[in-house]
Amino acid sequence: MGIIVQKFGGSCLIDAAAVKNAARIITEEYEKGSGVVAVVSAQGDTTDRLIAKADEISKKPAKRELDVLMSAGEQLSAALLAMAVGELGYPCVTLLGWQAGIVTNSVFGHARIRDIDPERIKKELAKKRIVLVAGFQGVDRKNDMTTLGRGGSDTTAVALAAALNAEKCQIYSKIDGIYTADPSCVPDAVKIDEIDYDCMQELSFLGVKVLNPRAVELAKKYGVVIEVKSAFHSDKTGTFVKEDANMEKMLISGVTKMSNVARIFVNDLEDVPGAACGIFELLNQNDIQADIITMATGNNGKVDVSFCVSGDDADEAERVLLESGKYGASDVICDKDVAKISVVGVGMESHPGVGIAIFEALSNSNINIMMITSSELRFSVIVKKDAADEAVAAIHKRFKKY
Ligand code: ASP
Ligand code: MG
């Protein structure tokens, strides 16, 4: 009996009708004779609402307890889905992370899966039960509940697909695949049939929320082929994420936007060895990741450093840099009114035309570029937030003709 792992995102479990629809998809697969393991996310914005509830009580809740709270959303989904599957007359069982054998490290809020013991799942499948697993959660070696970071249910699904040697790993949401740009912002964006792990990981990192970047990383490591598809058009083929994707000589896989970013300037640093190191060490100690780093020597013999961080980390970055007062920085400025626009594709740096095409598209739309960075897989620019959608559309249009 082949095993199929299906993951249902919060957007396709949003209400009773959606839960019943997911139950239909699951039982249809079961009817084909497969062992079905369905991983669920919390309904809609449940996780955000749980975090908001915590925030009403404490600004710095214990991370362990926040995980106990956040993991409740998936437990709710799993139980409701089990009832819907039961109503259709099929045998099923729900398993929370610990019952499903998902063992993680103890980094609450961002735990990493260390080991999976799939014995219980296998036993349930052998009894011909559909297994419904609460995603996003695990248990550490001390038996404390952990969560895998926002969007972590995808990781649960891929990890289980690997551990169970599943035939398929389907990720259902309300979106029917990966597009060359967000269709709600670029109406003529095109659905991609197949994409390789590296490009998908970049897209996920750079703002495509359909699939979590860590799940893609894991899929690459274990060779799990993922199909991203819509629960509301489940008969339609989605996008396959795999190693040897046929990307039809596509140079560009997609154009993305990230609005939750901030640009930080640290001005008038002493021009001495270790100055940059000091700044980024400080950020690292505070778990803040920086990218698009630039450094420029001013005419006063001092240096200015600027970089981007996630919008969630902006205040903290500003605070730690100001408080440290290291290397004589005269001031730290934080600009949250920016967005990161990226173009992802294979071999970008070996095609010099790509950069020029991006600059031309933005220049023709009169959009100012504030920062630029590139790698083999992507080109990113920072622009003003209110120009972001137009920038995506202009770049996407330019590459349609590429
Ligand atoms: N419910 C969690 C979140 O919203 C996990 C997930 O959806 O994958 O981040
Ligand atoms: Mg979610």
Tab-separated table of C-alpha atoms and ligand atoms in Angstrom:
chain	number	residue	atom	x	y	z
A	1	MET	CA	0.000	0.000	0.000
A	2	GLY	CA	1.421	3.348	-1.045
A	3	ILE	CA	1.326	6.199	1.439
A	4	ILE	CA	0.140	9.677	0.479
A	5	VAL	CA	0.813	12.707	2.678
A	6	GLN	CA	-1.628	15.573	2.205
A	7	LYS	CA	-1.241	18.870	4.021
A	8	PHE	CA	-4.146	21.272	4.444
A	9	GLY	CA	-3.267	24.898	5.067
A	10	GLY	CA	-5.273	27.272	7.236
A	11	SER	CA	-6.867	28.880	4.166
A	12	CYS	CA	-8.510	25.617	3.144
A	13	LEU	CA	-9.793	24.742	6.621
A	14	ILE	CA	-11.233	28.152	7.282
A	15	ASP	CA	-14.813	27.098	8.156
A	16	ALA	CA	-17.050	24.034	8.414
A	17	ALA	CA	-17.622	23.861	4.652
A	18	ALA	CA	-13.868	23.997	4.011
A	19	VAL	CA	-13.178	21.303	6.612
A	20	LYS	CA	-15.799	19.073	4.973
A	21	ASN	CA	-14.185	19.731	1.597
A	22	ALA	CA	-10.799	18.637	2.973
A	23	ALA	CA	-12.454	15.490	4.333
A	24	ARG	CA	-13.788	14.792	0.841
A	25	ILE	CA	-10.290	15.081	-0.699
A	26	ILE	CA	-8.814	12.815	1.959
A	27	THR	CA	-11.451	10.114	1.647
A	28	GLU	CA	-11.299	10.157	-2.159
A	29	GLU	CA	-7.601	9.352	-1.904
A	30	TYR	CA	-8.314	6.667	0.686
A	31	GLU	CA	-10.844	5.092	-1.688
A	32	LYS	CA	-8.048	4.626	-4.213
A	33	GLY	CA	-6.439	2.260	-1.730
A	34	SER	CA	-3.689	4.540	-0.420
A	35	GLY	CA	-2.649	4.957	3.189
A	36	VAL	CA	-3.526	8.595	3.825
A	37	VAL	CA	-1.734	10.817	6.319
A	38	ALA	CA	-3.225	14.320	6.406
A	39	VAL	CA	-1.324	17.102	8.162
A	40	VAL	CA	-3.323	20.134	9.231
A	41	SER	CA	-2.624	23.791	9.964
A	42	ALA	CA	-4.678	25.981	12.246
A	43	GLN	CA	-7.870	27.382	10.698
A	44	GLY	CA	-7.487	30.743	8.943
A	45	ASP	CA	-5.726	33.281	11.131
A	46	THR	CA	-6.125	31.266	14.358
A	47	THR	CA	-2.401	31.314	15.127
A	48	ASP	CA	-2.259	35.111	14.797
A	49	ARG	CA	-5.262	35.402	17.085
A	50	LEU	CA	-3.681	33.134	19.675
A	51	ILE	CA	-0.526	35.260	19.620
A	52	ALA	CA	-2.657	38.400	19.998
A	53	LYS	CA	-4.355	36.871	23.042
A	54	ALA	CA	-0.967	36.237	24.631
A	55	ASP	CA	0.048	39.799	23.837
A	56	GLU	CA	-2.953	41.139	25.767
A	57	ILE	CA	-1.574	39.470	28.861
A	58	SER	CA	2.193	39.601	28.525
A	59	LYS	CA	4.648	41.416	26.254
A	60	LYS	CA	7.275	38.796	26.942
A	61	PRO	CA	5.475	35.509	27.515
A	62	ALA	CA	7.602	32.470	28.351
A	63	LYS	CA	8.493	30.878	25.024
A	64	ARG	CA	7.591	27.440	26.295
A	65	GLU	CA	4.086	28.554	27.202
A	66	LEU	CA	3.649	30.438	23.938
A	67	ASP	CA	4.280	27.129	22.164
A	68	VAL	CA	1.660	25.402	24.306
A	69	LEU	CA	-0.760	28.132	23.253
A	70	MET	CA	0.148	28.279	19.553
A	71	SER	CA	0.045	24.527	19.047
A	72	ALA	CA	-3.595	24.515	20.178
A	73	GLY	CA	-4.746	25.800	16.773
A	74	GLU	CA	-3.626	22.662	14.958
A	75	GLN	CA	-5.190	20.429	17.595
A	76	LEU	CA	-8.510	22.119	16.949
A	77	SER	CA	-8.251	21.622	13.173
A	78	ALA	CA	-7.285	17.966	13.503
A	79	ALA	CA	-10.248	17.178	15.761
A	80	LEU	CA	-12.741	18.986	13.526
A	81	LEU	CA	-11.398	17.274	10.422
A	82	ALA	CA	-11.618	13.902	12.164
A	83	MET	CA	-15.294	14.574	12.839
A	84	ALA	CA	-15.859	15.491	9.187
A	85	VAL	CA	-14.098	12.315	8.022
A	86	GLY	CA	-16.153	10.331	10.536
A	87	GLU	CA	-19.360	11.863	9.159
A	88	LEU	CA	-18.419	10.519	5.721
A	89	GLY	CA	-18.208	7.090	7.294
A	90	TYR	CA	-14.443	6.509	7.223
A	91	PRO	CA	-12.190	5.307	10.049
A	92	CYS	CA	-9.639	7.837	11.229
A	93	VAL	CA	-7.518	8.904	14.165
A	94	THR	CA	-5.925	12.211	15.136
A	95	LEU	CA	-2.331	12.363	16.340
A	96	LEU	CA	-0.675	15.374	17.939
A	97	GLY	CA	2.995	16.018	17.206
A	98	TRP	CA	4.246	13.911	20.105
A	99	GLN	CA	1.913	11.045	19.269
A	100	ALA	CA	3.106	11.131	15.670
A	101	GLY	CA	6.693	10.688	16.908
A	102	ILE	CA	7.958	14.132	15.903
A	103	VAL	CA	10.953	14.878	18.101
A	104	THR	CA	12.535	18.320	17.918
A	105	ASN	CA	15.247	20.320	19.625
A	106	SER	CA	14.214	22.686	22.420
A	107	VAL	CA	14.251	25.999	20.553
A	108	PHE	CA	10.693	27.031	21.401
A	109	GLY	CA	9.004	28.900	18.594
A	110	HIS	CA	11.582	27.801	16.015
A	111	ALA	CA	12.238	24.169	16.833
A	112	ARG	CA	13.924	21.918	14.304
A	113	ILE	CA	12.897	18.320	13.796
A	114	ARG	CA	15.641	16.031	15.076
A	115	ASP	CA	14.011	12.664	14.580
A	116	ILE	CA	10.764	11.061	13.519
A	117	ASP	CA	9.569	7.744	14.874
A	118	PRO	CA	6.717	6.831	12.520
A	119	GLU	CA	5.774	3.570	14.263
A	120	ARG	CA	2.452	4.788	15.646
A	121	ILE	CA	1.433	6.222	12.267
A	122	LYS	CA	2.365	2.961	10.559
A	123	LYS	CA	0.327	0.957	13.062
A	124	GLU	CA	-2.712	3.143	12.486
A	125	LEU	CA	-2.318	2.889	8.721
A	126	ALA	CA	-2.063	-0.892	9.027
A	127	LYS	CA	-5.441	-0.793	10.788
A	128	LYS	CA	-6.720	0.955	7.648
A	129	ARG	CA	-7.284	4.222	9.471
A	130	ILE	CA	-6.819	7.646	7.960
A	131	VAL	CA	-4.247	9.449	10.123
A	132	LEU	CA	-4.741	13.149	10.823
A	133	VAL	CA	-1.633	14.811	12.216
A	134	ALA	CA	-1.534	18.221	13.883
A	135	GLY	CA	1.140	20.119	11.948
A	136	PHE	CA	3.613	22.734	13.194
A	137	GLN	CA	4.278	20.944	16.486
A	138	GLY	CA	6.565	18.408	18.063
A	139	VAL	CA	8.011	17.453	21.378
A	140	ASP	CA	11.547	17.870	22.673
A	141	ARG	CA	13.592	15.271	24.527
A	142	LYS	CA	12.161	16.490	27.827
A	143	ASN	CA	8.619	15.906	26.536
A	144	ASP	CA	7.876	19.617	26.282
A	145	MET	CA	5.741	20.802	23.360
A	146	THR	CA	7.500	22.826	20.687
A	147	THR	CA	6.467	24.595	17.504
A	148	LEU	CA	8.415	24.669	14.252
A	149	GLY	CA	8.211	28.366	13.346
A	150	ARG	CA	5.429	30.131	11.444
A	151	GLY	CA	4.235	28.172	8.455
A	152	GLY	CA	5.751	25.055	10.017
A	153	SER	CA	2.975	22.626	9.021
A	154	ASP	CA	4.556	22.343	5.581
A	155	THR	CA	7.701	21.135	7.306
A	156	THR	CA	5.706	18.551	9.269
A	157	ALA	CA	4.203	17.258	6.025
A	158	VAL	CA	7.489	16.993	4.151
A	159	ALA	CA	9.275	15.424	7.127
A	160	LEU	CA	6.530	12.806	7.461
A	161	ALA	CA	6.571	12.140	3.715
A	162	ALA	CA	10.312	11.484	3.989
A	163	ALA	CA	10.033	9.328	7.125
A	164	LEU	CA	7.176	7.258	5.664
A	165	ASN	CA	8.734	7.059	2.217
A	166	ALA	CA	5.471	8.417	0.848
A	167	GLU	CA	4.558	8.209	-2.826
A	168	LYS	CA	3.226	11.748	-2.880
A	169	CYS	CA	3.305	14.873	-0.758
A	170	GLN	CA	0.504	17.247	-1.654
A	171	ILE	CA	0.293	20.705	-0.132
A	172	TYR	CA	-3.256	22.044	-0.356
A	173	SER	CA	-4.189	25.683	0.138
A	174	LYS	CA	-6.582	28.019	-1.615
A	175	ILE	CA	-3.980	28.735	-4.299
A	176	ASP	CA	-3.694	26.342	-7.215
A	177	GLY	CA	0.073	26.454	-7.635
A	178	ILE	CA	3.170	28.631	-7.791
A	179	TYR	CA	2.833	31.649	-10.068
A	180	THR	CA	5.405	33.827	-11.807
A	181	ALA	CA	4.094	36.672	-9.593
A	182	ASP	CA	1.257	37.131	-7.110
A	183	PRO	CA	-1.840	36.924	-9.367
A	184	SER	CA	-3.727	39.323	-7.102
A	185	CYS	CA	-1.170	41.986	-7.987
A	186	VAL	CA	-0.223	40.852	-11.515
A	187	PRO	CA	-3.306	39.491	-13.298
A	188	ASP	CA	-1.358	37.966	-16.185
A	189	ALA	CA	0.991	36.008	-13.923
A	190	VAL	CA	1.383	32.432	-15.161
A	191	LYS	CA	1.172	29.220	-13.183
A	192	ILE	CA	4.412	27.250	-13.226
A	193	ASP	CA	4.086	23.490	-13.942
A	194	GLU	CA	7.379	22.440	-12.377
A	195	ILE	CA	10.066	24.222	-10.400
A	196	ASP	CA	13.308	22.978	-8.866
A	197	TYR	CA	14.044	23.050	-5.142
A	198	ASP	CA	16.610	25.849	-5.276
A	199	CYS	CA	14.385	28.299	-7.112
A	200	MET	CA	11.412	27.376	-4.938
A	201	GLN	CA	13.432	27.916	-1.792
A	202	GLU	CA	14.465	31.373	-2.977
A	203	LEU	CA	10.871	32.244	-3.885
A	204	SER	CA	9.712	31.099	-0.438
A	205	PHE	CA	12.419	33.097	1.312
A	206	LEU	CA	11.577	36.141	-0.750
A	207	GLY	CA	7.879	36.342	-0.125
A	208	VAL	CA	5.958	33.456	-1.740
A	209	LYS	CA	3.961	32.229	1.228
A	210	VAL	CA	2.406	29.142	-0.370
A	211	LEU	CA	5.328	26.994	0.724
A	212	ASN	CA	7.632	27.333	3.706
A	213	PRO	CA	11.361	27.606	2.821
A	214	ARG	CA	12.378	25.092	5.471
A	215	ALA	CA	9.963	22.563	4.064
A	216	VAL	CA	11.565	23.042	0.649
A	217	GLU	CA	15.020	22.630	2.175
A	218	LEU	CA	13.924	19.356	3.751
A	219	ALA	CA	12.243	18.178	0.541
A	220	LYS	CA	15.505	18.769	-1.310
A	221	LYS	CA	17.512	16.901	1.306
A	222	TYR	CA	15.272	13.823	1.157
A	223	GLY	CA	14.148	14.065	-2.476
A	224	VAL	CA	10.470	14.503	-1.589
A	225	VAL	CA	8.472	15.655	-4.613
A	226	ILE	CA	5.874	18.215	-3.532
A	227	GLU	CA	2.717	19.120	-5.383
A	228	VAL	CA	1.280	22.514	-4.454
A	229	LYS	CA	-2.427	22.590	-5.295
A	230	SER	CA	-5.802	24.080	-4.479
A	231	ALA	CA	-8.241	22.311	-2.182
A	232	PHE	CA	-11.066	24.081	-3.968
A	233	HIS	CA	-10.010	22.829	-7.418
A	234	SER	CA	-8.521	19.560	-6.291
A	235	ASP	CA	-8.953	17.935	-9.713
A	236	LYS	CA	-6.576	20.500	-11.255
A	237	THR	CA	-2.868	19.655	-11.382
A	238	GLY	CA	-0.846	22.092	-9.300
A	239	THR	CA	2.863	22.929	-9.373
A	240	PHE	CA	5.435	20.197	-8.809
A	241	VAL	CA	8.533	21.061	-6.798
A	242	LYS	CA	11.326	18.616	-7.552
A	243	GLU	CA	14.996	18.259	-8.360
A	244	ASP	CA	15.030	17.794	-12.123
A	245	ALA	CA	12.191	20.171	-12.910
A	246	ASN	CA	11.589	20.893	-16.554
A	247	MET	CA	11.595	24.650	-16.420
A	248	GLU	CA	11.443	24.941	-20.202
A	249	LYS	CA	14.581	27.008	-20.399
A	250	MET	CA	12.811	29.588	-18.291
A	251	LEU	CA	15.391	32.032	-17.065
A	252	ILE	CA	13.035	33.678	-14.627
A	253	SER	CA	10.852	31.667	-12.247
A	254	GLY	CA	9.143	34.535	-10.538
A	255	VAL	CA	8.970	38.082	-9.264
A	256	THR	CA	8.242	38.494	-5.552
A	257	LYS	CA	7.468	41.234	-3.082
A	258	MET	CA	8.226	41.383	0.623
A	259	SER	CA	6.681	44.319	2.417
A	260	ASN	CA	7.610	43.344	5.915
A	261	VAL	CA	11.191	44.612	5.712
A	262	ALA	CA	13.142	47.549	7.073
A	263	ARG	CA	16.321	49.261	6.034
A	264	ILE	CA	18.747	50.216	8.787
A	265	PHE	CA	21.518	52.783	8.495
A	266	VAL	CA	24.400	52.903	10.940
A	267	ASN	CA	26.273	56.107	10.203
A	268	ASP	CA	29.758	57.438	10.895
A	269	LEU	CA	31.338	54.283	12.159
A	270	GLU	CA	35.039	54.377	12.889
A	271	ASP	CA	36.910	53.127	9.829
A	272	VAL	CA	38.800	50.397	11.676
A	273	PRO	CA	39.106	46.621	11.344
A	274	GLY	CA	36.293	44.876	13.233
A	275	ALA	CA	33.699	47.628	12.942
A	276	ALA	CA	31.429	45.712	10.554
A	277	CYS	CA	32.118	42.493	12.397
A	278	GLY	CA	31.007	44.103	15.673
A	279	ILE	CA	27.695	45.215	14.236
A	280	PHE	CA	26.763	41.948	12.629
A	281	GLU	CA	27.944	39.934	15.612
A	282	LEU	CA	25.637	41.982	17.770
A	283	LEU	CA	22.707	41.338	15.450
A	284	ASN	CA	23.554	37.662	15.322
A	285	GLN	CA	23.642	37.428	19.115
A	286	ASN	CA	20.125	38.821	19.081
A	287	ASP	CA	18.947	36.349	16.433
A	288	ILE	CA	18.513	39.073	13.816
A	289	GLN	CA	19.384	38.267	10.235
A	290	ALA	CA	20.601	41.021	7.958
A	291	ASP	CA	20.963	41.069	4.202
A	292	ILE	CA	21.670	43.491	1.333
A	293	ILE	CA	24.592	44.877	3.285
A	294	THR	CA	26.344	47.923	1.886
A	295	MET	CA	29.273	49.865	3.245
A	296	ALA	CA	30.476	53.241	2.016
A	297	THR	CA	33.341	55.442	3.073
A	298	GLY	CA	32.285	59.004	3.711
A	299	ASN	CA	34.566	61.995	3.117
A	300	ASN	CA	34.980	62.436	6.866
A	301	GLY	CA	37.049	59.246	6.994
A	302	LYS	CA	34.174	57.381	8.630
A	303	VAL	CA	32.066	54.603	7.168
A	304	ASP	CA	28.318	54.224	6.761
A	305	VAL	CA	26.789	50.782	6.837
A	306	SER	CA	23.281	49.944	5.756
A	307	PHE	CA	21.389	46.673	5.546
A	308	CYS	CA	17.919	45.147	5.560
A	309	VAL	CA	16.217	43.143	8.270
A	310	SER	CA	12.757	41.630	8.609
A	311	GLY	CA	10.155	44.191	9.671
A	312	ASP	CA	9.548	42.074	12.768
A	313	ASP	CA	13.156	42.580	13.868
A	314	ALA	CA	13.486	46.266	12.978
A	315	ASP	CA	12.798	47.815	16.388
A	316	GLU	CA	14.955	45.291	18.171
A	317	ALA	CA	17.827	45.854	15.711
A	318	GLU	CA	17.611	49.607	16.171
A	319	ARG	CA	17.523	49.244	19.940
A	320	VAL	CA	20.508	46.902	20.304
A	321	LEU	CA	22.615	48.959	17.918
A	322	LEU	CA	21.801	52.214	19.693
A	323	GLU	CA	22.377	50.751	23.132
A	324	SER	CA	25.710	49.189	22.256
A	325	GLY	CA	27.150	52.537	21.121
A	326	LYS	CA	29.911	50.544	19.485
A	327	TYR	CA	32.537	51.968	17.166
A	328	GLY	CA	31.274	55.495	17.630
A	329	ALA	CA	28.276	55.275	15.323
A	330	SER	CA	26.726	58.732	15.294
A	331	ASP	CA	23.235	57.494	14.648
A	332	VAL	CA	21.098	54.541	13.732
A	333	ILE	CA	18.165	55.174	11.418
A	334	CYS	CA	15.422	52.695	10.691
A	335	ASP	CA	13.269	53.044	7.569
A	336	LYS	CA	10.236	50.772	7.512
A	337	ASP	CA	8.689	52.391	4.479
A	338	VAL	CA	10.416	50.025	2.052
A	339	ALA	CA	9.756	46.764	0.225
A	340	LYS	CA	12.031	44.158	-1.261
A	341	ILE	CA	11.305	43.150	-4.838
A	342	SER	CA	13.122	40.082	-6.115
A	343	VAL	CA	13.510	38.257	-9.368
A	344	VAL	CA	14.322	34.562	-8.979
A	345	GLY	CA	15.791	32.334	-11.652
A	346	VAL	CA	18.697	30.086	-12.515
A	347	GLY	CA	22.056	31.554	-13.510
A	348	MET	CA	21.113	35.175	-12.991
A	349	GLU	CA	24.625	36.486	-12.597
A	350	SER	CA	25.766	34.790	-15.762
A	351	HIS	CA	23.085	36.698	-17.691
A	352	PRO	CA	24.062	40.349	-17.319
A	353	GLY	CA	20.921	41.295	-19.245
A	354	VAL	CA	18.768	40.425	-16.267
A	355	GLY	CA	19.996	43.272	-14.111
A	356	ILE	CA	19.699	45.772	-16.922
A	357	ALA	CA	16.171	44.589	-17.708
A	358	ILE	CA	15.153	45.127	-14.078
A	359	PHE	CA	16.696	48.587	-13.908
A	360	GLU	CA	15.106	49.563	-17.196
A	361	ALA	CA	11.664	48.371	-16.135
A	362	LEU	CA	11.873	50.368	-12.911
A	363	SER	CA	13.334	53.424	-14.563
A	364	ASN	CA	10.579	53.433	-17.196
A	365	SER	CA	8.033	53.389	-14.376
A	366	ASN	CA	9.894	56.161	-12.609
A	367	ILE	CA	10.571	53.993	-9.560
A	368	ASN	CA	13.651	54.781	-7.538
A	369	ILE	CA	15.958	51.903	-6.537
A	370	MET	CA	17.387	52.295	-3.036
A	371	MET	CA	19.502	49.159	-2.745
A	372	ILE	CA	20.529	46.290	-5.016
A	373	THR	CA	21.879	42.826	-4.444
A	374	SER	CA	22.299	39.769	-6.643
A	375	SER	CA	23.324	36.134	-6.567
A	376	GLU	CA	23.228	33.223	-9.010
A	377	LEU	CA	19.587	32.636	-8.083
A	378	ARG	CA	18.174	36.092	-7.497
A	379	PHE	CA	18.260	39.805	-7.996
A	380	SER	CA	16.703	41.953	-5.265
A	381	VAL	CA	16.057	45.659	-5.092
A	382	ILE	CA	14.700	47.820	-2.312
A	383	VAL	CA	12.089	50.408	-3.289
A	384	LYS	CA	9.578	52.577	-1.444
A	385	LYS	CA	6.664	50.572	-0.097
A	386	ASP	CA	4.018	52.416	-2.072
A	387	ALA	CA	5.843	51.671	-5.338
A	388	ALA	CA	6.153	47.945	-4.627
A	389	ASP	CA	3.132	46.611	-6.525
A	390	GLU	CA	3.903	48.736	-9.543
A	391	ALA	CA	7.516	47.567	-9.439
A	392	VAL	CA	6.465	43.908	-9.432
A	393	ALA	CA	4.087	44.472	-12.341
A	394	ALA	CA	6.668	46.422	-14.366
A	395	ILE	CA	9.415	43.839	-13.871
A	396	HIS	CA	7.047	40.950	-14.566
A	397	LYS	CA	5.910	42.589	-17.782
A	398	ARG	CA	9.506	43.191	-18.854
A	399	PHE	CA	10.386	39.533	-18.407
A	400	LYS	CA	7.390	38.288	-20.334
A	401	LYS	CA	9.211	39.656	-23.346
A	402	TYR	CA	12.622	38.453	-22.292
B	1	ASP	N1	-0.545	27.659	12.098
B	1	ASP	C1	0.858	27.925	11.967
B	1	ASP	C2	1.052	29.308	11.397
B	1	ASP	O1	0.090	29.996	11.096
B	1	ASP	C3	1.559	26.901	11.168
B	1	ASP	C4	1.124	26.800	9.735
B	1	ASP	O2	0.138	27.374	9.330
B	1	ASP	O3	1.796	26.110	8.979
B	1	ASP	O4	2.156	29.730	11.253
B	2	MG	MG	-0.843	29.106	8.474
